[in-house]
PDB file of C-alpha atoms in Angstrom:
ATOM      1  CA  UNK A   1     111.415  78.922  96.261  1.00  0.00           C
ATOM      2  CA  UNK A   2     111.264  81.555  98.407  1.00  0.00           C
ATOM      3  CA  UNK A   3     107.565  82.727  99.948  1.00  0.00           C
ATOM      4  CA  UNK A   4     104.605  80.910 101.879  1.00  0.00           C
ATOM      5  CA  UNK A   5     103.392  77.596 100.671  1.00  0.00           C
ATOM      6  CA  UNK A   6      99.781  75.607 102.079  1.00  0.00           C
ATOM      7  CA  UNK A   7      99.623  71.824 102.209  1.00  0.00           C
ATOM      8  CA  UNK A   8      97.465  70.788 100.612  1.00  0.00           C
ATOM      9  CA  UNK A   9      95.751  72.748  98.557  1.00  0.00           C
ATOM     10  CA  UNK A  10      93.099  70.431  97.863  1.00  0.00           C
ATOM     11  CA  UNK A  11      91.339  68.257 100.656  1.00  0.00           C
ATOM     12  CA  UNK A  12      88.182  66.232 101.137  1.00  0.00           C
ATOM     13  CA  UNK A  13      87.419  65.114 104.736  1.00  0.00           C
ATOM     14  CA  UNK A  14      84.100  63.383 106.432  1.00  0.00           C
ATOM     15  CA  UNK A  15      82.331  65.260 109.360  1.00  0.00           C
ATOM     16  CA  UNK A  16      83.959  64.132 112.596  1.00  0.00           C
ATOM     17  CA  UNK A  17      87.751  63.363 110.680  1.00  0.00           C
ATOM     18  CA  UNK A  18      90.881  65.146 112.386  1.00  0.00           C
ATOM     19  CA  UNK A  19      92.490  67.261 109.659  1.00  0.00           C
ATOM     20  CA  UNK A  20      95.186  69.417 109.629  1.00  0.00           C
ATOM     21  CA  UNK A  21      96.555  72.503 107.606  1.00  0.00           C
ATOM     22  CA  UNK A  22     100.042  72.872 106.713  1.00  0.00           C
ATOM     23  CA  UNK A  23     101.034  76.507 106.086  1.00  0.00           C
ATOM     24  CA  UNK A  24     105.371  77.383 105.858  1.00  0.00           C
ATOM     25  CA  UNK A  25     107.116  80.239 105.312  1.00  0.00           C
ATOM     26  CA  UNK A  26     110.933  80.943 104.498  1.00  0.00           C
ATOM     27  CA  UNK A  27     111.258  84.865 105.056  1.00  0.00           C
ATOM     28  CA  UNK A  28     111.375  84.412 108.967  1.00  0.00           C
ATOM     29  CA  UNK A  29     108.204  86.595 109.419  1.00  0.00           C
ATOM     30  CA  UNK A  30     107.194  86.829 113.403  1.00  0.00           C
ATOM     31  CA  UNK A  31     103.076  87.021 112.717  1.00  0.00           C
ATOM     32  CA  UNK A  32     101.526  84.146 110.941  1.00  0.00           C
ATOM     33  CA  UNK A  33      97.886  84.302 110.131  1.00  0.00           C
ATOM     34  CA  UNK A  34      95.084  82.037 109.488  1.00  0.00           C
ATOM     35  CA  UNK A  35      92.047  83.382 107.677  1.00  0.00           C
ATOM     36  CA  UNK A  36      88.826  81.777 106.232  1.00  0.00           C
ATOM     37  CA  UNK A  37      86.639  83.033 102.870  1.00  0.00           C
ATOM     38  CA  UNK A  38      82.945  81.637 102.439  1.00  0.00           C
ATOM     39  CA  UNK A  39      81.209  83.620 100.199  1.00  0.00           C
ATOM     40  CA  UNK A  40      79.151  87.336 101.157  1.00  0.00           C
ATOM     41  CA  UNK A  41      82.167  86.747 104.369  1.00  0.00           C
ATOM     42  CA  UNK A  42      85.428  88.181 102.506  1.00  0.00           C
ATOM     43  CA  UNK A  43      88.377  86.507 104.971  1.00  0.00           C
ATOM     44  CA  UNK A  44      87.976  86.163 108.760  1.00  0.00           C
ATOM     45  CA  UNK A  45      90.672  85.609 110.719  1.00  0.00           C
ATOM     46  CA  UNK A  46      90.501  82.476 113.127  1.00  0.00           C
ATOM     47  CA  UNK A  47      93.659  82.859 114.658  1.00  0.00           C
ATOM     48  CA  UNK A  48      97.033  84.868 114.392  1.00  0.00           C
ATOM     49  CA  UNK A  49     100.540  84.311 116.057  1.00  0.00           C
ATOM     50  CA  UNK A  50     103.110  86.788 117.320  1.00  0.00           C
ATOM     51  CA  UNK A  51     105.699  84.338 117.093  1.00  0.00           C
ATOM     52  CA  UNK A  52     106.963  81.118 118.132  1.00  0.00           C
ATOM     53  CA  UNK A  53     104.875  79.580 120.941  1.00  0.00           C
ATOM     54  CA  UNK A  54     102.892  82.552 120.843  1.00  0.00           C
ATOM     55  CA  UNK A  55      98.952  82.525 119.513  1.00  0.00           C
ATOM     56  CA  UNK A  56      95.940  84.405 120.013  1.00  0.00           C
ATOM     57  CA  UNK A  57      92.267  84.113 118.673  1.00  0.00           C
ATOM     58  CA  UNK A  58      90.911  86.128 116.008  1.00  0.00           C
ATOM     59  CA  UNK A  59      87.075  85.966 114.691  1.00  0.00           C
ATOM     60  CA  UNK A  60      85.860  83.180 114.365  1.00  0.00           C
ATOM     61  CA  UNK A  61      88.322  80.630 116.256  1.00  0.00           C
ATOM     62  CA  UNK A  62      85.399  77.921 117.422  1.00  0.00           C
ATOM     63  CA  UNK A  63      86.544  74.439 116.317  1.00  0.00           C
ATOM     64  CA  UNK A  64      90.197  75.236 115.711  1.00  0.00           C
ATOM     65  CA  UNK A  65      93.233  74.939 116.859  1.00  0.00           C
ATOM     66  CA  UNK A  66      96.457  76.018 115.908  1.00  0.00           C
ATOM     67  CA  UNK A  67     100.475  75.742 117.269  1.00  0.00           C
ATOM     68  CA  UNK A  68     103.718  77.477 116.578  1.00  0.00           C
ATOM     69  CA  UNK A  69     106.771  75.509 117.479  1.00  0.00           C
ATOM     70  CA  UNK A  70     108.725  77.090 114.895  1.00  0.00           C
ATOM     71  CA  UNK A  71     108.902  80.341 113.636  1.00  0.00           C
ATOM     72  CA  UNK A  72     108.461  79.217 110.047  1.00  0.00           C
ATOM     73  CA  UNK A  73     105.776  76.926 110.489  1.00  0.00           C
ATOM     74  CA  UNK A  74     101.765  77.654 111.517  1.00  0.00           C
ATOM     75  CA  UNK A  75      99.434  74.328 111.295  1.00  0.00           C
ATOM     76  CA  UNK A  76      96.228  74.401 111.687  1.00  0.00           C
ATOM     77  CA  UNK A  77      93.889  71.866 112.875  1.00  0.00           C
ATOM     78  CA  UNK A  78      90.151  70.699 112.461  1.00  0.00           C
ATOM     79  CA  UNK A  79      89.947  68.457 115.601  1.00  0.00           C
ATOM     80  CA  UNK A  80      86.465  67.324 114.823  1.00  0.00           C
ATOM     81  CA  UNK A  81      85.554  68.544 111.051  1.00  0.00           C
ATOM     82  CA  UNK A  82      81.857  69.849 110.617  1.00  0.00           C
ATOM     83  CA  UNK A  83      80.190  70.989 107.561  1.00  0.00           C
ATOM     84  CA  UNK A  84      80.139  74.617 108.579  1.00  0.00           C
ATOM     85  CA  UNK A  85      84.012  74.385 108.173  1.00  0.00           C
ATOM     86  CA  UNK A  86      83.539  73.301 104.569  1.00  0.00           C
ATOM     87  CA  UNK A  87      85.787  76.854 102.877  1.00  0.00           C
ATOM     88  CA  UNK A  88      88.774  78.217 101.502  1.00  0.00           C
ATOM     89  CA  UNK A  89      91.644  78.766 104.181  1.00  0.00           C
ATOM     90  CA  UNK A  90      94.715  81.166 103.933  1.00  0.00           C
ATOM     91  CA  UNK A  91      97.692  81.733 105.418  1.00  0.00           C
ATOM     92  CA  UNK A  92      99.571  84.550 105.468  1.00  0.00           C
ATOM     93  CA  UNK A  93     102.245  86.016 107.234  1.00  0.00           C
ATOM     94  CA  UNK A  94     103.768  89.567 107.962  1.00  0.00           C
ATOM     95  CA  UNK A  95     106.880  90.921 109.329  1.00  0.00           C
ATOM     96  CA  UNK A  96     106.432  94.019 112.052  1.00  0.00           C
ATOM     97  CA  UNK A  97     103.947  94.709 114.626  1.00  0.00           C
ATOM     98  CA  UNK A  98     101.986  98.107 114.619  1.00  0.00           C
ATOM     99  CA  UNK A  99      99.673  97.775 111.993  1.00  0.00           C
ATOM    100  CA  UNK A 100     101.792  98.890 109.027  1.00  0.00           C
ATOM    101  CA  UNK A 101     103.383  95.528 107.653  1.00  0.00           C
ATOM    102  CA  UNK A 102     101.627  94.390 104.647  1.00  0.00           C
ATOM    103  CA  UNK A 103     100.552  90.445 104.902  1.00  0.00           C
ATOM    104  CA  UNK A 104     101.319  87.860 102.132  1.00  0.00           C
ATOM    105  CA  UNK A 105      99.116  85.093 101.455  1.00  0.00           C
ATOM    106  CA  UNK A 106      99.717  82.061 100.445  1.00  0.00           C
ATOM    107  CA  UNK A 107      97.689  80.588  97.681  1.00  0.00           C
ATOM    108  CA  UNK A 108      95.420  78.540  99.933  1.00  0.00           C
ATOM    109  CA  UNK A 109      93.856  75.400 100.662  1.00  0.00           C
ATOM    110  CA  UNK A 110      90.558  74.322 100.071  1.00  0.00           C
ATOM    111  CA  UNK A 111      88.367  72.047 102.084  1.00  0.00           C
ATOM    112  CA  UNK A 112      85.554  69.980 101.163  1.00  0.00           C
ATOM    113  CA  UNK A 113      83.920  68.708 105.157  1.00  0.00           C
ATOM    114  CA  UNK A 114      80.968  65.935 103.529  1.00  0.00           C
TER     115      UNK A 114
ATOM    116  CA  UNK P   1      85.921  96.245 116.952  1.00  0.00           C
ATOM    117  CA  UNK P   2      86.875  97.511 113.599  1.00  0.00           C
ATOM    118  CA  UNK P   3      84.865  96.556 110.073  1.00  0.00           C
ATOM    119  CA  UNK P   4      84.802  97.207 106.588  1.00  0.00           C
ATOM    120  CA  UNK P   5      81.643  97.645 103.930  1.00  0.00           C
ATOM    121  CA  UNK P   6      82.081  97.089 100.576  1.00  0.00           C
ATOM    122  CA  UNK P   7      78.620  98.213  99.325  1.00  0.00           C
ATOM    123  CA  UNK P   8      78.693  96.822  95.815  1.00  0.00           C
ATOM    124  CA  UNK P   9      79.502  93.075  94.805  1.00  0.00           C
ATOM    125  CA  UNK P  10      79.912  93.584  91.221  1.00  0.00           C
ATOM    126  CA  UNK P  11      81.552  96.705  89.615  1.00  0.00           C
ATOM    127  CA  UNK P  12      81.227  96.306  85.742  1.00  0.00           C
ATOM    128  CA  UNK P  13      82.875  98.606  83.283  1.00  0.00           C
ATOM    129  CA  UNK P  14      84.425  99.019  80.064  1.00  0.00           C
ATOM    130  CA  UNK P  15      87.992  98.592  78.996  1.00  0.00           C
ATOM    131  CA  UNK P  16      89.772 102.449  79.051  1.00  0.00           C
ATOM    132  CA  UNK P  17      87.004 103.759  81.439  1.00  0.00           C
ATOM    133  CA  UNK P  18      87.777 104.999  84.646  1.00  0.00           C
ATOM    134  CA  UNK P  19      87.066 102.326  87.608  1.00  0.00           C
ATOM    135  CA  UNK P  20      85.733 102.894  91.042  1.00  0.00           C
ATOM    136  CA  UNK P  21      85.263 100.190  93.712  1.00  0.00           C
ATOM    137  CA  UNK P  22      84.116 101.732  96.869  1.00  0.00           C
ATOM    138  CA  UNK P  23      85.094 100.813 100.654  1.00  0.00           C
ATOM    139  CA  UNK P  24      83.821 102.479 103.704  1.00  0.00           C
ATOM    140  CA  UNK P  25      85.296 101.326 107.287  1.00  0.00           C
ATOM    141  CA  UNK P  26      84.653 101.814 111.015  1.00  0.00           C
ATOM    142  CA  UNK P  27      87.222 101.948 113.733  1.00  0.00           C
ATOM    143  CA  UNK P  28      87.782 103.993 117.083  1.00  0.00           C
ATOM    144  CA  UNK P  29      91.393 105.099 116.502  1.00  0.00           C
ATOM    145  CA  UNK P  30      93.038 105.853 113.406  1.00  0.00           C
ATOM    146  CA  UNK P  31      93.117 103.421 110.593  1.00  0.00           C
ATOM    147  CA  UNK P  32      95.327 101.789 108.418  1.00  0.00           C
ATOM    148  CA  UNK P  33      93.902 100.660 105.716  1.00  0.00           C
ATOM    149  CA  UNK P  34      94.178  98.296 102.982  1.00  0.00           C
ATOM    150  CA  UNK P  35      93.362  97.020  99.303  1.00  0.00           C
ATOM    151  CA  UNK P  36      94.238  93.703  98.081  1.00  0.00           C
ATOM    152  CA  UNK P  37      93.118  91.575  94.387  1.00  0.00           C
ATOM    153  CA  UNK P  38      92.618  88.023  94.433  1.00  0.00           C
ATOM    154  CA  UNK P  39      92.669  86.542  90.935  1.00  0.00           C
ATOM    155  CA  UNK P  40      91.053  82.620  90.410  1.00  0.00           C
ATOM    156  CA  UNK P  41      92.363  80.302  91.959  1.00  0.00           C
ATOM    157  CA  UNK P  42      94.794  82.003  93.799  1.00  0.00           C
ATOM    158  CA  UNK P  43      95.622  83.698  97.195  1.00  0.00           C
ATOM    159  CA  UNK P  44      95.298  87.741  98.079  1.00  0.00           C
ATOM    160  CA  UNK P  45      97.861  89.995  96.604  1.00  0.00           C
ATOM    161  CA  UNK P  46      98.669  93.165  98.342  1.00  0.00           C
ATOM    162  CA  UNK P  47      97.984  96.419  96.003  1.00  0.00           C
ATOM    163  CA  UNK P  48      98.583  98.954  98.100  1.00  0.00           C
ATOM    164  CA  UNK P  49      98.123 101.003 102.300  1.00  0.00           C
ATOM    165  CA  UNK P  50      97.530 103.666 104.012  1.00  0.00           C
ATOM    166  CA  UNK P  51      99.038 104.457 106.715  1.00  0.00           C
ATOM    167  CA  UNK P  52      99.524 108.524 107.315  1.00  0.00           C
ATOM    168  CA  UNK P  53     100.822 111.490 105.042  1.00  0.00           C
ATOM    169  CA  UNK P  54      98.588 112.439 101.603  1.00  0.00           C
ATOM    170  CA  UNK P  55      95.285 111.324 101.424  1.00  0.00           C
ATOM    171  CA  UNK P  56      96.143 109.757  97.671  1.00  0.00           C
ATOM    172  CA  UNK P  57      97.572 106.447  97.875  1.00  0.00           C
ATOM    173  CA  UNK P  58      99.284 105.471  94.554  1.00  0.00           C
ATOM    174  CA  UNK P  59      99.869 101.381  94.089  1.00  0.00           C
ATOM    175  CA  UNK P  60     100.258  98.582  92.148  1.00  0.00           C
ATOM    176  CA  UNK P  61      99.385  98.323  88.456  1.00  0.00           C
ATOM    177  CA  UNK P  62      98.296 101.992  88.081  1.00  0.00           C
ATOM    178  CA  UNK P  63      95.688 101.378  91.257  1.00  0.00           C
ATOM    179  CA  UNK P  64      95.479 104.394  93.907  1.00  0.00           C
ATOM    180  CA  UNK P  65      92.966 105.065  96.767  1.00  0.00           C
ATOM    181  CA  UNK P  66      91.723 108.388  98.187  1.00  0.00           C
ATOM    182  CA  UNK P  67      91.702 108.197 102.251  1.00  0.00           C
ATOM    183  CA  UNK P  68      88.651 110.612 103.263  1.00  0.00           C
ATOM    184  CA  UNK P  69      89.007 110.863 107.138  1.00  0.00           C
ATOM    185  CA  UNK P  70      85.147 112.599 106.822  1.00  0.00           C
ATOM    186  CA  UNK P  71      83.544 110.038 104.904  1.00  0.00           C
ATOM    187  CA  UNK P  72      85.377 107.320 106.569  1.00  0.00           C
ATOM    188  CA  UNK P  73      85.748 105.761 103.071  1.00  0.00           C
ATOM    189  CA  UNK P  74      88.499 104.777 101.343  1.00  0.00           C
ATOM    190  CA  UNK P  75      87.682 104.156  97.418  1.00  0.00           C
ATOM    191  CA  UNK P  76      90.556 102.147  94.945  1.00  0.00           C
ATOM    192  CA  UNK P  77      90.396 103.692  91.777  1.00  0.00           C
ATOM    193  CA  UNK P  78      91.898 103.619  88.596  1.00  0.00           C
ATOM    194  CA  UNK P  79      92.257 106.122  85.286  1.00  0.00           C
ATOM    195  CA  UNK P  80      91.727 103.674  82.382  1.00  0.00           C
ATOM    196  CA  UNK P  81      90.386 100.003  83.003  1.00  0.00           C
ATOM    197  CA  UNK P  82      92.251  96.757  81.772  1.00  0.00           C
ATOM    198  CA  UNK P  83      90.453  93.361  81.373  1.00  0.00           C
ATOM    199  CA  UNK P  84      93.329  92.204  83.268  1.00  0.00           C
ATOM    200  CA  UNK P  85      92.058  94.020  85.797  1.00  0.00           C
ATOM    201  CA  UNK P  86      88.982  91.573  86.019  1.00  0.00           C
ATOM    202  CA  UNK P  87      89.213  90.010  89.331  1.00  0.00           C
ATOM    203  CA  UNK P  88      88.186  90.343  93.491  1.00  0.00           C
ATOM    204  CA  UNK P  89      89.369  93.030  95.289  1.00  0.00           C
ATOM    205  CA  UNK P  90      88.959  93.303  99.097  1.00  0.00           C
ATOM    206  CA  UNK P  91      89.158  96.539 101.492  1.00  0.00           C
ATOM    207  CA  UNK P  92      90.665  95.813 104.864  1.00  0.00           C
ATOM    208  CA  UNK P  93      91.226  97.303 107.852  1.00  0.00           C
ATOM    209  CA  UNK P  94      93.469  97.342 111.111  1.00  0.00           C
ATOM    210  CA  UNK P  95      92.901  99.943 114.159  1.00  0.00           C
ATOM    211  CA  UNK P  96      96.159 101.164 115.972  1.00  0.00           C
ATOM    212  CA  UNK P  97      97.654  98.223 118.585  1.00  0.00           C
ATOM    213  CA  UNK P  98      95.304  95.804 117.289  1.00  0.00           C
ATOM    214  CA  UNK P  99      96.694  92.915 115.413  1.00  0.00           C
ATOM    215  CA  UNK P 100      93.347  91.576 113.856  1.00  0.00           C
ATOM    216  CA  UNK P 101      92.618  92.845 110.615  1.00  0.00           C
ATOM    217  CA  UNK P 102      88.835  93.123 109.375  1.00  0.00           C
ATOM    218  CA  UNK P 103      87.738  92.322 105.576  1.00  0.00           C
ATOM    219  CA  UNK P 104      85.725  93.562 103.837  1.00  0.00           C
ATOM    220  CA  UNK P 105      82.931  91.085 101.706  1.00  0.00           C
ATOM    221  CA  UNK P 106      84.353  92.142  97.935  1.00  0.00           C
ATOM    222  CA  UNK P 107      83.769  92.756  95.258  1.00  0.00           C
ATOM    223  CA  UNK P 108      84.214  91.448  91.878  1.00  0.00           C
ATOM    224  CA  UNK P 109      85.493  93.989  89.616  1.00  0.00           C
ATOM    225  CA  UNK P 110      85.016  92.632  85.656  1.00  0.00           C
ATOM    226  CA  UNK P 111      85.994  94.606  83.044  1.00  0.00           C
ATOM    227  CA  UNK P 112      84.605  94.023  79.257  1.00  0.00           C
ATOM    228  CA  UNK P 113      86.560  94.896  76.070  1.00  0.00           C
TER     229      UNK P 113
END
């Protein structure tokens, strides 16, 4: 089906482990966003791409790291897990630069760091 | 930088009463601004923007906003409450030529029958 999908959406990790986030969408969208949501926080952004090869930092960016190789695709990756990183993570993406586009989520993976 | 307030984290009301859930923002340019729901379980969905033109913002599922340039505030309302309706809703907020969106906290909207 057509939309943005997270892989997985369930995961369990020790401090210290290397884990990454999956995140892949099909309608060719140019921004790709990562987001985080602990609770009294609403979503902040850790980092955002512009398009392929293309990335910037958002809020709170500190122990992450993300790529774009291909358009579709936005991983990102917990080199060194902590507890702090223990939330809920979303992707979304969005089509047009400027501020208007709307951005679609996808439903979201969420991480247990023990 | 822009941010977002939402000053209440739970908005209770009854089923066919009107709903308010209030958002107040910050930015140095003009805003566009933004109201998503997230329901259990599941990721944001987008209910509706503004972006320029009338100050009433009419969206999804009967939900509209007022933009109020003077209060900086813009409130997501609704005539007549469903208990559908129960679930998060989050104010957002982008300033013009910056890609990073601000949040607000939420709030949890639940409505009784």
């Amino acid at each position: 089906d057509a939309g943005i999908t997270q892989s997985p959406r369930y995961k369990i990790t020790e401090t210290g482990r290397q884990v990454t986030l999956m995140c892949h969408q099909t309608w060719s969208h140019s921004y790709m966003f990562w987001y985080r949501q602990d609770l009294g926080h609403g979503l902040r952004l850790i980092y955002y791409s512009a398009a392929a090869d293309i990335t910037d930092k958002g809020e709170v960016p500190d122990g992450y790291v993300v790529s774009r190789s291909k358009t579709e695709n936005f991983p990102l990756t917990l080199e060194s897990a902590t507890r702090s990183q223990t939330s809920v993570y979303f992707c979304a993406s969005s089509d047009l630069a400027g501020g208007q586009e709307t951005q679609y989520f996808g439903p979201g993976t969420r991480l247990l760091v023990l | 930088a822009q941010s977002v307030a939402q000053p209440e984290d739970q908005v209770n009301v009854a089923e066919g009463n009107p709903l308010t859930v209030k958002c107040t923002y910050s930015v140095s340019g003009n805003p566009y601004l933004f109201w998503y729901v997230q329901y259990p379980n599941r990721g944001l969905q987008f209910l509706l923007k503004y972006i320029t033109g009338d100050n009433l913002v009419k969206g999804s599922y009967g939900f509209e906003a007022e933009f109020n340039k003077s209060q900086t505030s813009f409130h997501l309302k609704k005539p007549s409450a469903l208990v559908s309706d129960s679930a998060l809703y989050f104010c957002a907020v982008r300033d013009l030529g910056n890609n990073d969106m601000r949040f607000g906290a939420g709030t949890r909207l639940t409505v009784k029958p």
